[in-house]
mmCIF file of C-alpha atoms and ligand atoms in Angstrom:
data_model
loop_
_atom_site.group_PDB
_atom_site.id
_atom_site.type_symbol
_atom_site.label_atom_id
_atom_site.label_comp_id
_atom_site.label_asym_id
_atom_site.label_seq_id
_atom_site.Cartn_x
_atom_site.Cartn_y
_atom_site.Cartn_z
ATOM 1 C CA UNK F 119 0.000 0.000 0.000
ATOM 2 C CA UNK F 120 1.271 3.530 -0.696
ATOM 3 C CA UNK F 121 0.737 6.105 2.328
ATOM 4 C CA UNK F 122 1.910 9.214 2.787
ATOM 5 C CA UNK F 123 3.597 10.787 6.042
ATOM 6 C CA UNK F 124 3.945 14.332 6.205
ATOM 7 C CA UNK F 125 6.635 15.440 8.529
ATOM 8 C CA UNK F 126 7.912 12.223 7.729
ATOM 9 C CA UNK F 127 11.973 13.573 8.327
ATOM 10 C CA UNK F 128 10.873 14.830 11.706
ATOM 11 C CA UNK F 129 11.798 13.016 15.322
ATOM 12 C CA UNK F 130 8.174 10.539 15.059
ATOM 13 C CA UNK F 131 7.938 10.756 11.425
ATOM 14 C CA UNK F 132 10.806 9.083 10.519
ATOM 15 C CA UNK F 133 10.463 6.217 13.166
ATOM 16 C CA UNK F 134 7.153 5.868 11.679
ATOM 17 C CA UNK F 135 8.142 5.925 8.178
ATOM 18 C CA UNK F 136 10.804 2.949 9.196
ATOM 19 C CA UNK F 137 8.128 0.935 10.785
ATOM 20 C CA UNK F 138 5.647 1.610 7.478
ATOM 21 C CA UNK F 139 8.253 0.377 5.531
ATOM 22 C CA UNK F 140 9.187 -2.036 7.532
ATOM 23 C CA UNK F 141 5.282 -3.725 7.170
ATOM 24 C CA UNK F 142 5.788 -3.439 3.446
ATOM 25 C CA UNK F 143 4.240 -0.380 2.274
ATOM 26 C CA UNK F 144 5.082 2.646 -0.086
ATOM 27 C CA UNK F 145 6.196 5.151 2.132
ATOM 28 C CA UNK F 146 6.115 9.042 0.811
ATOM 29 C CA UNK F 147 7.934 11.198 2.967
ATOM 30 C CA UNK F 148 6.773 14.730 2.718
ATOM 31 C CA UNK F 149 8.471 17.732 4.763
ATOM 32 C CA UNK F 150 9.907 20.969 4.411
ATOM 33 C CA UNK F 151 13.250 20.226 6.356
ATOM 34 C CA UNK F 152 12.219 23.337 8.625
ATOM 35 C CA UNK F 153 12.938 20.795 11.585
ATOM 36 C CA UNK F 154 13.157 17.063 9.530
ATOM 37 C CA UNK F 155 16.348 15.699 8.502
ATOM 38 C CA UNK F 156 17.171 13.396 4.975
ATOM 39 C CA UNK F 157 19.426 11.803 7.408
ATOM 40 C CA UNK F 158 16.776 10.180 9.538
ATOM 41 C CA UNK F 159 15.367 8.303 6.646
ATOM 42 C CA UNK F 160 18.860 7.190 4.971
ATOM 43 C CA UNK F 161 18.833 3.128 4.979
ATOM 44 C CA UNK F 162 15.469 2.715 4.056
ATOM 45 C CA UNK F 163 15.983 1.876 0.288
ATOM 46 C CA UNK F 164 13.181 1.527 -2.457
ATOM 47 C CA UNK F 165 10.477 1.621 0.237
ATOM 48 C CA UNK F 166 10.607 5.683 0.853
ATOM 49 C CA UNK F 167 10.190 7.931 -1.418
ATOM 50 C CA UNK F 168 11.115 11.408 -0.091
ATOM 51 C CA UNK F 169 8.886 15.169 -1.701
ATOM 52 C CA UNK F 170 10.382 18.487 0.075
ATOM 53 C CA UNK F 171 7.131 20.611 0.384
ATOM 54 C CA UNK F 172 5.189 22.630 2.883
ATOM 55 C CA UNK F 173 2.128 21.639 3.696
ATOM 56 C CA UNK F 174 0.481 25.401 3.194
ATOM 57 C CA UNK F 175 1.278 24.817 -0.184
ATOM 58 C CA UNK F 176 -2.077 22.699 -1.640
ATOM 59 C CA UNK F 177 -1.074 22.252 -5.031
ATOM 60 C CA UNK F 178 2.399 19.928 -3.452
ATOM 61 C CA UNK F 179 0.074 18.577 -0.671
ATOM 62 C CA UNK F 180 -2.607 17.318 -3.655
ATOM 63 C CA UNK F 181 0.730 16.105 -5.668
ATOM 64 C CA UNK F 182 1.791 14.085 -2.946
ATOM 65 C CA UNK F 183 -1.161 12.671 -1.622
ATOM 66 C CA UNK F 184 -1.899 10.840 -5.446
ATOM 67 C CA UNK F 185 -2.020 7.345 -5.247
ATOM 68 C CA UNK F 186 -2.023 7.091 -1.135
ATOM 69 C CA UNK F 187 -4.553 4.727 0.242
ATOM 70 C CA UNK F 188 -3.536 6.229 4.113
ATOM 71 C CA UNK F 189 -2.461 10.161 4.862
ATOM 72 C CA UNK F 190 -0.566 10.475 8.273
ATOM 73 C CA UNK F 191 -0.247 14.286 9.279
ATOM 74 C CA UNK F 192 2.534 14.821 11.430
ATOM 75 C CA UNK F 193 3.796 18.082 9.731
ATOM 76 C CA UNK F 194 3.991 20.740 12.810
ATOM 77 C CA UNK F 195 5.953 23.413 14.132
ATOM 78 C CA UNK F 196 7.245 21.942 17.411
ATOM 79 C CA UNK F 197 9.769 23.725 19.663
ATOM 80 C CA UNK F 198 8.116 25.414 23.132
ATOM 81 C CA UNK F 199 10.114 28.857 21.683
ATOM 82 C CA UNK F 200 8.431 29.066 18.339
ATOM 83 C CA UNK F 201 5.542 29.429 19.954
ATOM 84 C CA UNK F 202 5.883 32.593 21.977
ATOM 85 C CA UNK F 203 8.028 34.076 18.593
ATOM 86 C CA UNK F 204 6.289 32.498 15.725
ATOM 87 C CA UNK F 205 2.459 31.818 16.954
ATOM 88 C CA UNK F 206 1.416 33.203 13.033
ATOM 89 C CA UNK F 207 3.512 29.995 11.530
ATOM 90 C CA UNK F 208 2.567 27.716 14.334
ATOM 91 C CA UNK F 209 -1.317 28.617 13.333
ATOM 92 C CA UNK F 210 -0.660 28.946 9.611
ATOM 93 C CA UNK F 211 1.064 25.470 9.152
ATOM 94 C CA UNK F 212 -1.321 23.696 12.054
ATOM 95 C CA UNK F 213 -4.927 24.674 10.382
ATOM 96 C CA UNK F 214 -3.628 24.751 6.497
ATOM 97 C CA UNK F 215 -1.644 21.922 7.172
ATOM 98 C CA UNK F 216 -4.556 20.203 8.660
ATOM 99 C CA UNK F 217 -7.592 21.432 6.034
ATOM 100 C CA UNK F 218 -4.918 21.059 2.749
ATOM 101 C CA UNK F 219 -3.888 17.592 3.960
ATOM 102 C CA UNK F 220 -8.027 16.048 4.269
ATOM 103 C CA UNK F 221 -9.038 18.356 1.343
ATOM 104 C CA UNK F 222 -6.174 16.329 -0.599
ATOM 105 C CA UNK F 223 -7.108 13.096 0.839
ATOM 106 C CA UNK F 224 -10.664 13.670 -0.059
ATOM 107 C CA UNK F 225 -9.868 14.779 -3.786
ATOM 108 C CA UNK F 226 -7.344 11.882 -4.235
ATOM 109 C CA UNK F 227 -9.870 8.857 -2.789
ATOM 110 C CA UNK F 228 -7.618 8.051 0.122
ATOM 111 C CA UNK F 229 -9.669 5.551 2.633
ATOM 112 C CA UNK F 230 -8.133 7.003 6.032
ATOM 113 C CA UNK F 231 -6.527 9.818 7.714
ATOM 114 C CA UNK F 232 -4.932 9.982 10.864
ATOM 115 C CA UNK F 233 -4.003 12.895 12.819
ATOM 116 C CA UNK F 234 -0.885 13.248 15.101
ATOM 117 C CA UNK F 235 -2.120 15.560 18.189
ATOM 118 C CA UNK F 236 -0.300 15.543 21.343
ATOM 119 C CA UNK F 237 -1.529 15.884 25.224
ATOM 120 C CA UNK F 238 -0.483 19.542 25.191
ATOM 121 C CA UNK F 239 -4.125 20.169 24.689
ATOM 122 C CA UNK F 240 -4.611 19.383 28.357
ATOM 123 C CA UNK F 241 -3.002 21.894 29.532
ATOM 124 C CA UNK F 242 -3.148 20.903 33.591
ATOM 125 C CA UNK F 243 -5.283 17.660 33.180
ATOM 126 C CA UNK F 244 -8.266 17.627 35.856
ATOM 127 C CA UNK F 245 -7.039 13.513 36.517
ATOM 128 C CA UNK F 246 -4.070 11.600 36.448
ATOM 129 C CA UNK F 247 -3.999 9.365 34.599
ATOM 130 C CA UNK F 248 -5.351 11.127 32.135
ATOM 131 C CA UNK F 249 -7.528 9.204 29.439
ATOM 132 C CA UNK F 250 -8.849 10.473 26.366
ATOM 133 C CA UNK F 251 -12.107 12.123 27.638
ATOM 134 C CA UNK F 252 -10.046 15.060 28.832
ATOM 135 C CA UNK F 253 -11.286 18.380 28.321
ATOM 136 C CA UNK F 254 -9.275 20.280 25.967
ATOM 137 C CA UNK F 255 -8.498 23.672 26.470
ATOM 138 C CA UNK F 256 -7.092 27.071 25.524
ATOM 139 C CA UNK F 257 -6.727 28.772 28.665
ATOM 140 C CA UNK F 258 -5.699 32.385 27.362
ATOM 141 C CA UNK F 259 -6.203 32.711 24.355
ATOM 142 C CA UNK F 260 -4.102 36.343 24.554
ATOM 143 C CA UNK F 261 -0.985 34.204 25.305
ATOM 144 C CA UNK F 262 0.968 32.870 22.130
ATOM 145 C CA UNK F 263 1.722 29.443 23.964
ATOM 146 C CA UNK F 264 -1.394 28.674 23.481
ATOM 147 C CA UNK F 265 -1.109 28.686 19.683
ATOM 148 C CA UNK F 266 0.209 25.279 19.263
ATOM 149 C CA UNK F 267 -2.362 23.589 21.651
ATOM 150 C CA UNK F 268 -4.765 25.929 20.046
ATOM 151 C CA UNK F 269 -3.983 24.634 16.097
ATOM 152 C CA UNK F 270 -3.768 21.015 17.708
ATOM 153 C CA UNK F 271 -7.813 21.376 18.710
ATOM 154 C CA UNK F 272 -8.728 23.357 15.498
ATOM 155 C CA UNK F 273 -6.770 20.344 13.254
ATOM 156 C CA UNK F 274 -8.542 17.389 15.986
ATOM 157 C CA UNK F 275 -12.136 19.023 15.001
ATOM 158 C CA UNK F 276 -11.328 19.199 10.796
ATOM 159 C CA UNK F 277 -10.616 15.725 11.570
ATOM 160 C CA UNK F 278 -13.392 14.719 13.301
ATOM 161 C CA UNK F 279 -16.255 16.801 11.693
ATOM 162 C CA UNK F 280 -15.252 17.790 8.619
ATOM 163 C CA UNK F 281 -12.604 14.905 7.247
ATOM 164 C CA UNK F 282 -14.849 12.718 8.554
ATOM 165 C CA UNK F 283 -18.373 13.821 8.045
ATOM 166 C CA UNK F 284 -17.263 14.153 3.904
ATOM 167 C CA UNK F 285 -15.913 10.213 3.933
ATOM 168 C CA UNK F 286 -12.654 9.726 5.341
ATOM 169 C CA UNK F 287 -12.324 7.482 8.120
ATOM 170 C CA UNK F 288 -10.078 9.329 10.579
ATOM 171 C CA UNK F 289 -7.969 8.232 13.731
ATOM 172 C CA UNK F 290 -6.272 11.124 15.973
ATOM 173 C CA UNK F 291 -3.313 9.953 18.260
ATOM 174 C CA UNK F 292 -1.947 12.425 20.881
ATOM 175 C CA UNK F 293 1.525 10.882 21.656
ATOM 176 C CA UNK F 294 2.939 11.887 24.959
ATOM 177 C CA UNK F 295 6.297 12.694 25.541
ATOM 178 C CA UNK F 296 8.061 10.695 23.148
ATOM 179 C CA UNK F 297 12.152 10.482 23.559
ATOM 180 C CA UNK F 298 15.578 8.823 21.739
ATOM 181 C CA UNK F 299 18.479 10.141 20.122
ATOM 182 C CA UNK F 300 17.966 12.902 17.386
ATOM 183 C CA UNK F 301 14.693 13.902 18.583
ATOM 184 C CA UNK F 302 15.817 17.650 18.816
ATOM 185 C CA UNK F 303 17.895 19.567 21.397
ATOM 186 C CA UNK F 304 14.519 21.285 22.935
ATOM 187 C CA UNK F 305 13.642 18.620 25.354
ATOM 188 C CA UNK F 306 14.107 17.940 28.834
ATOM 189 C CA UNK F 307 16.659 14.804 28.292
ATOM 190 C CA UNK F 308 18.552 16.216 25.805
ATOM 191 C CA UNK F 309 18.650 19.704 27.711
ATOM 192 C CA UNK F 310 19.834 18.140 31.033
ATOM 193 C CA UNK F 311 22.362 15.819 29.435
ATOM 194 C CA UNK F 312 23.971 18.565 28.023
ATOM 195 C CA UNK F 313 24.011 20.912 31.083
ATOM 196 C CA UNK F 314 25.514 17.790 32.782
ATOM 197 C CA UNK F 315 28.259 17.008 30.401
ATOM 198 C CA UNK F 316 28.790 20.975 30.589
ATOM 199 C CA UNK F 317 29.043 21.016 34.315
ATOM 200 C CA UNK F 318 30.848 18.063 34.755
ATOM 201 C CA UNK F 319 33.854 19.872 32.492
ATOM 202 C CA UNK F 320 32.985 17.171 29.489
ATOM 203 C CA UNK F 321 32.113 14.502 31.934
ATOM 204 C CA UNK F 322 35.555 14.547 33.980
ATOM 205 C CA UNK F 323 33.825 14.986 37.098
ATOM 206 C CA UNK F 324 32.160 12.199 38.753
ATOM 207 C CA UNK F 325 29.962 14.749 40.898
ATOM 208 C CA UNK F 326 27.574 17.894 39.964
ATOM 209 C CA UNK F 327 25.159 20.175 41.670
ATOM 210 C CA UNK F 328 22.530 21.043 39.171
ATOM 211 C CA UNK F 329 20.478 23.522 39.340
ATOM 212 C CA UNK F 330 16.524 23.047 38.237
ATOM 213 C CA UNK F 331 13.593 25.018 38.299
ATOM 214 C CA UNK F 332 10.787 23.998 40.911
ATOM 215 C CA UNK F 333 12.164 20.864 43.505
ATOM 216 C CA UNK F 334 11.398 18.076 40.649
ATOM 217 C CA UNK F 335 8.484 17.077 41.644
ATOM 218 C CA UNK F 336 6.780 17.331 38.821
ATOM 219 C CA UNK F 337 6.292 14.290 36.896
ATOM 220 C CA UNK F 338 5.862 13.164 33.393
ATOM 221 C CA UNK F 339 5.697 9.855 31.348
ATOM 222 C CA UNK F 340 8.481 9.144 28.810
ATOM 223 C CA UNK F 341 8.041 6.812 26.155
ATOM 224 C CA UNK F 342 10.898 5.751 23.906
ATOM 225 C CA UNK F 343 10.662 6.297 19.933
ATOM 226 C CA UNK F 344 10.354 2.749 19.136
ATOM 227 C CA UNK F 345 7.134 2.201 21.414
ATOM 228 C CA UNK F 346 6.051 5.756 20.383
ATOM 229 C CA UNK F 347 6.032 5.113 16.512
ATOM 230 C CA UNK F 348 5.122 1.265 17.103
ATOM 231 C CA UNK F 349 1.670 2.552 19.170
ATOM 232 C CA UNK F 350 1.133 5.622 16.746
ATOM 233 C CA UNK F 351 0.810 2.765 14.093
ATOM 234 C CA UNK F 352 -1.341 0.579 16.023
ATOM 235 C CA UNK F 353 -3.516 3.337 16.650
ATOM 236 C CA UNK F 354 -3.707 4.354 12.286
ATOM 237 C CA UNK F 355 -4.061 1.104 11.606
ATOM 238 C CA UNK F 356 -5.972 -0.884 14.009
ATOM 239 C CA UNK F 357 -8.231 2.176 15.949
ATOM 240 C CA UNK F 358 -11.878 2.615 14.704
ATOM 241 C CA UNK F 359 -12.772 5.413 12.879
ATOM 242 C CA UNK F 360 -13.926 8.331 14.667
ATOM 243 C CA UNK F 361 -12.046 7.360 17.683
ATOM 244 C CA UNK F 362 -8.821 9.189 19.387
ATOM 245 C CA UNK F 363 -6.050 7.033 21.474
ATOM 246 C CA UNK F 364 -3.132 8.070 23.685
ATOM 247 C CA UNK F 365 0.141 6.524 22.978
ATOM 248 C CA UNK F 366 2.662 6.782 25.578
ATOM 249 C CA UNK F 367 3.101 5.002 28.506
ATOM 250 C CA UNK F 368 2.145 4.805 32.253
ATOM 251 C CA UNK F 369 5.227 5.075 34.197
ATOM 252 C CA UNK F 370 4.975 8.089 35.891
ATOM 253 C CA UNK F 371 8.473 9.659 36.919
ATOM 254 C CA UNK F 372 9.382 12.925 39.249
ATOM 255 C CA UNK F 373 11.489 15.067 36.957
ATOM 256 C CA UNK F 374 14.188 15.078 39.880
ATOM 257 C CA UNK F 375 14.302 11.094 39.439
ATOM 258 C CA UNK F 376 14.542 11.792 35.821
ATOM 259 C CA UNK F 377 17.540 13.918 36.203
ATOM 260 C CA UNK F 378 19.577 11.381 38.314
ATOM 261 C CA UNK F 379 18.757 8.946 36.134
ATOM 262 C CA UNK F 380 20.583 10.935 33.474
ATOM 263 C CA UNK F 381 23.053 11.494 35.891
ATOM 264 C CA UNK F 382 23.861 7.918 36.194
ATOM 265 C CA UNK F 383 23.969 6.795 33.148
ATOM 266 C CA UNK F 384 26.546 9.277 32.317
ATOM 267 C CA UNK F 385 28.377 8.333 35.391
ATOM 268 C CA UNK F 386 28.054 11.595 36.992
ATOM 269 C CA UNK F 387 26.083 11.899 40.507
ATOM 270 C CA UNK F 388 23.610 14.580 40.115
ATOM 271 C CA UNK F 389 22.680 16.529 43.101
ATOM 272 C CA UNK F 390 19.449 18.714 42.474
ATOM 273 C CA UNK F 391 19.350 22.407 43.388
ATOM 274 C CA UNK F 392 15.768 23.922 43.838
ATOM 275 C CA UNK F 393 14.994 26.766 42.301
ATOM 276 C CA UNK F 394 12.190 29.329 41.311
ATOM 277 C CA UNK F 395 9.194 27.097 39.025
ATOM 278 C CA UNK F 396 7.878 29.650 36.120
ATOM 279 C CA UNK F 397 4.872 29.966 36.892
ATOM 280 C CA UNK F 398 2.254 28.156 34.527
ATOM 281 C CA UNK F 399 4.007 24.496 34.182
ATOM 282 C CA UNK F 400 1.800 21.139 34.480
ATOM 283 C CA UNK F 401 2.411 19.620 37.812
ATOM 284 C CA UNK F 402 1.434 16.027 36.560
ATOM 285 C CA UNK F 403 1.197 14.513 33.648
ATOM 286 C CA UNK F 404 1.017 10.652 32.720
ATOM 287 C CA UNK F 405 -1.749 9.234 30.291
ATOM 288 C CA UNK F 406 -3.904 6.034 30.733
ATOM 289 C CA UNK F 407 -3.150 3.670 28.056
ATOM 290 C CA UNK F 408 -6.173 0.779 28.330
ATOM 291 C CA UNK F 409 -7.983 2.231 24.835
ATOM 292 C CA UNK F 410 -4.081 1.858 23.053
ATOM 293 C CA UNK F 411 -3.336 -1.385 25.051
ATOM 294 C CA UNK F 412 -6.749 -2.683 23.977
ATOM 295 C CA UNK F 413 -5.710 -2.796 20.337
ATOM 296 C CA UNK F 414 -2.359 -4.905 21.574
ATOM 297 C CA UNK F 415 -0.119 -2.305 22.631
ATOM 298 C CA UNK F 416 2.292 -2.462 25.091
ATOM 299 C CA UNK F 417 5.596 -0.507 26.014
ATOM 300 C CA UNK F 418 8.587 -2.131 25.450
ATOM 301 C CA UNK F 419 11.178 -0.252 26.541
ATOM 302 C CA UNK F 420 12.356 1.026 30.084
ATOM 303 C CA UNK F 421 12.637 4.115 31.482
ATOM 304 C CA UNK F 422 16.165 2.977 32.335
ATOM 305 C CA UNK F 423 17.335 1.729 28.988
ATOM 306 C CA UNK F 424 16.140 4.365 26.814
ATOM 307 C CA UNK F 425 17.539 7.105 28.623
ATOM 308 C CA UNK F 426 20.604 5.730 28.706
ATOM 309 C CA UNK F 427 20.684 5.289 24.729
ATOM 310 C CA UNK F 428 19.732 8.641 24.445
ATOM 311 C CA UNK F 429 21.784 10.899 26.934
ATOM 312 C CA UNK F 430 24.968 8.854 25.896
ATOM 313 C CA UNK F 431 23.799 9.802 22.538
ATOM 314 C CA UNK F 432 23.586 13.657 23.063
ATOM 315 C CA UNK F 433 26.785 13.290 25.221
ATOM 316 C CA UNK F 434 28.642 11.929 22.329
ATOM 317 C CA UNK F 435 27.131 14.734 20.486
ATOM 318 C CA UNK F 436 28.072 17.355 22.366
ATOM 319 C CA UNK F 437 31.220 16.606 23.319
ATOM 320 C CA UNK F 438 31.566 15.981 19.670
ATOM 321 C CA UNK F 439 30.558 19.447 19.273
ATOM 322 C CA UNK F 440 30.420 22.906 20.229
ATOM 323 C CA UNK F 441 27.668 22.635 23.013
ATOM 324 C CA UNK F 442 27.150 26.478 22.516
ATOM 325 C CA UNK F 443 26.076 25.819 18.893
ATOM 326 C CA UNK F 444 24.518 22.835 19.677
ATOM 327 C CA UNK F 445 22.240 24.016 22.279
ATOM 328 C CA UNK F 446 20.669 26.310 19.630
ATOM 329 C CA UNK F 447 19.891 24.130 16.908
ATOM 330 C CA UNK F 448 17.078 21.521 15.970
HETATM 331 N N1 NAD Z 754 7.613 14.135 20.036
HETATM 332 C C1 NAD Z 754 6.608 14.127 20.893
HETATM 333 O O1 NAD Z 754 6.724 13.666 22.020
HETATM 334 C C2 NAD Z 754 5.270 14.692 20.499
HETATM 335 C C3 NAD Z 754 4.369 14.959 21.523
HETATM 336 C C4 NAD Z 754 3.127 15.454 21.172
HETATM 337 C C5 NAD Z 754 2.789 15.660 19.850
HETATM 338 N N2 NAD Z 754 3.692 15.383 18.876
HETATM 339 C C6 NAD Z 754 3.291 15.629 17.487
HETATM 340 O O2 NAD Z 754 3.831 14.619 16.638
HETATM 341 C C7 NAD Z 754 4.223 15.200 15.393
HETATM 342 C C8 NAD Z 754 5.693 14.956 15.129
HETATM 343 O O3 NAD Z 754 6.457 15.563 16.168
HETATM 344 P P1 NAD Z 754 8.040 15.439 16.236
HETATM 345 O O4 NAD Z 754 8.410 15.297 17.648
HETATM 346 O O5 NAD Z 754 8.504 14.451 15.238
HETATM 347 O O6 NAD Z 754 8.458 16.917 15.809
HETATM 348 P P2 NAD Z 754 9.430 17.379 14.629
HETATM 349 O O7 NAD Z 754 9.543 18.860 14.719
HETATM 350 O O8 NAD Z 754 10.669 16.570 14.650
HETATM 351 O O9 NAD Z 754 8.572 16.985 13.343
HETATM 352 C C9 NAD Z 754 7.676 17.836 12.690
HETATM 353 C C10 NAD Z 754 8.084 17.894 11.239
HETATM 354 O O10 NAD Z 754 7.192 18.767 10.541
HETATM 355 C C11 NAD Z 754 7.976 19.467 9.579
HETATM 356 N N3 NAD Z 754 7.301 20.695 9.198
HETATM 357 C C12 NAD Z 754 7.136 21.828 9.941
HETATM 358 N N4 NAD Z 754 6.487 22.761 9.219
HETATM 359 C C13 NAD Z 754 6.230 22.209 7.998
HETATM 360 C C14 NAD Z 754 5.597 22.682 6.835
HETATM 361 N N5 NAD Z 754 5.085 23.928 6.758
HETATM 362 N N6 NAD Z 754 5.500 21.843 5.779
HETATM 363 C C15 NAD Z 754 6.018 20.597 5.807
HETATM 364 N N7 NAD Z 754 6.646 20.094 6.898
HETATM 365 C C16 NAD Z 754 6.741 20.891 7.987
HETATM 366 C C17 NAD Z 754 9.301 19.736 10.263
HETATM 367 O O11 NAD Z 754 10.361 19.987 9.362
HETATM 368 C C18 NAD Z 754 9.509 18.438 11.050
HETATM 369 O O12 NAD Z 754 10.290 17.508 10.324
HETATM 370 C C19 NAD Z 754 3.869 16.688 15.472
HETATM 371 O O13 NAD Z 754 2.599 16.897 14.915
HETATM 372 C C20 NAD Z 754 3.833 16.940 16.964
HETATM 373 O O14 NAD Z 754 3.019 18.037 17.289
HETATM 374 C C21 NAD Z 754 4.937 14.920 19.178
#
């Protein structure tokens, strides 16, 4: 089967273009490079096909979508930064993005299309675990954060009233917190490892005091790429239509634990400073799987194991590197 993926040389896309390919299929790989990489998909022979486009653009949306029996929509401007400077893009790629890529799929007979959203539409979830019946919300809609949660709800409704009401059958998946190495520098892993490796004079020392915002007691759930794009493709493929599934996992960790964890894999003891919390962060946040794991899924990988792979990853990077330059780029 041919499918298309757009933001398919992004951090998720790319996984999920391997694991598309991997099952068989045709995979067209359709970015812009703003944030995707050639390099993620290299090694994936006849099966990709890769079309550099922007998905504002509907005349190379409608060219890429010919032929596709499944449309994936990734394509997104991620980044927490873009979306206090650039909440015009954030809006203009998340809404055209999402109403070029179903009126394409609609004009080229593809049979379904499924929507990557993400559990920043929460905001602070009322429960934890959260499932899927959360409310949704825009809290301020003066404050430009709000612009990517804000696109995320306007691109989950095309999906679900408008895709689907004209005869697509549609599946939304909000992934939460997905991690490995390459997945960007603006992340909490990534962004501790390298403050460790910087405080730690390139890892020399065996000890660190780190200073964090807040005590660490907030917590999160971290799910590693492969379990990320493995669930995302359980949920396209296997959820009904018209339905929406979390994929991440249930672990719950305190970001302090997270941190020493980090720490130790690097071989550097991390002490935690408190500091001042910004105000406006999510205390908690860890989704309930059972509507994923009811379609087979299950999380494969340890907390333990994938962040070692990926802060010795971004340490070899950095010290690799200049960790000044690298601490500014995608
Ligand atoms: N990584 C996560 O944990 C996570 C969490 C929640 C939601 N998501 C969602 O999953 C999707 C993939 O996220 P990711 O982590 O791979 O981010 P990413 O930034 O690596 O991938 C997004 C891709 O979209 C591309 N893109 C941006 N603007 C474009 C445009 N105008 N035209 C074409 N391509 C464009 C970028 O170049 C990039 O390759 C996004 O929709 C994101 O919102 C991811």
């Amino acid at each position: 089967m041919k499918v298309l993926v757009t933001g398919g040389s992004g951090f998720v896309g790319a996984a999920l273009c391997a694991d598309l390919v991997q099952q068989g299929h045709h995979v067209v790989a359709f970015d812009n490079n703003s944030r995707g990489h050639a390099r993620r998909l290299a090694g994936l022979g006849d099966g990709i096909e890769f079309i550099q486009g922007d998905v504002r653009d509907a005349d190379q949306v409608r060219a890429a979508t010919r032929g596709c029996e499944v449309v994936w929509h990734l394509a997104y401007i991620n980044g927490t930064r873009f979306f206090y400077e650039r909440p015009d893009e954030v809006l203009e790629v998340g809404i055209k993005g999402a109403l070029n890529t179903i009126d394409a799929a609609l004009s080229e007979g593809v049979r379904r299309y499924v929507l990557a959203s993400t559990s920043e539409t929460y905001v602070e979830p009322s429960k934890v675990p959260t499932d899927e019946s959360e409310m949704l919300k825009i809290p301020d809609v003066t404050n430009p954060r709000f612009s990517y949660g804000g696109g995320k709800i306007t691109s989950e409704l095309l999906t679900l009233h408008l895709a689907a009401k004209r005869g697509l059958e549609t599946v939304i998946f909000r992934p939460h917190n997905f991690y490995g190495p390459d997945m960007g520098v603006e992340h909490v892993i990534p962004e501790i490892t390298r403050r460790i490796v910087e405080m730690s004079d390139g890892l020399k020392l065996r000890a660190v005091d780190l200073p964090i915002q807040g005590d660490g007691s907030d917590t999160r759930s971290f799910c590693f790429i492969s379990d990320g794009s493995r669930g995302a493709l359980i949920a396209g493929d296997r959820g009904a239509s018209g339905e929406i599934y979390h994929v991440g996992t249930d672990h719950e960790v305190k970001i302090a634990d997270l941190v020493r964890l980090i720490g130790e894999s690097l071989g550097v003891t991390v002490t935690l400073v408190p500091g001042v919390k910004p105000p406006g962060g999510t205390s908690r946040r860890c989704p309930d799987i059972t509507k994923l794991r009811g379609l087979g899924f299950e999380p494969g990988v340890s907390l333990e194991d994938g962040v070692g792979q990926t802060a010795k990853w971004y340490a070899d990077d950095f010290l690799g590197s200049n960790i000044a330059e690298v601490a500014h780029r995608d």
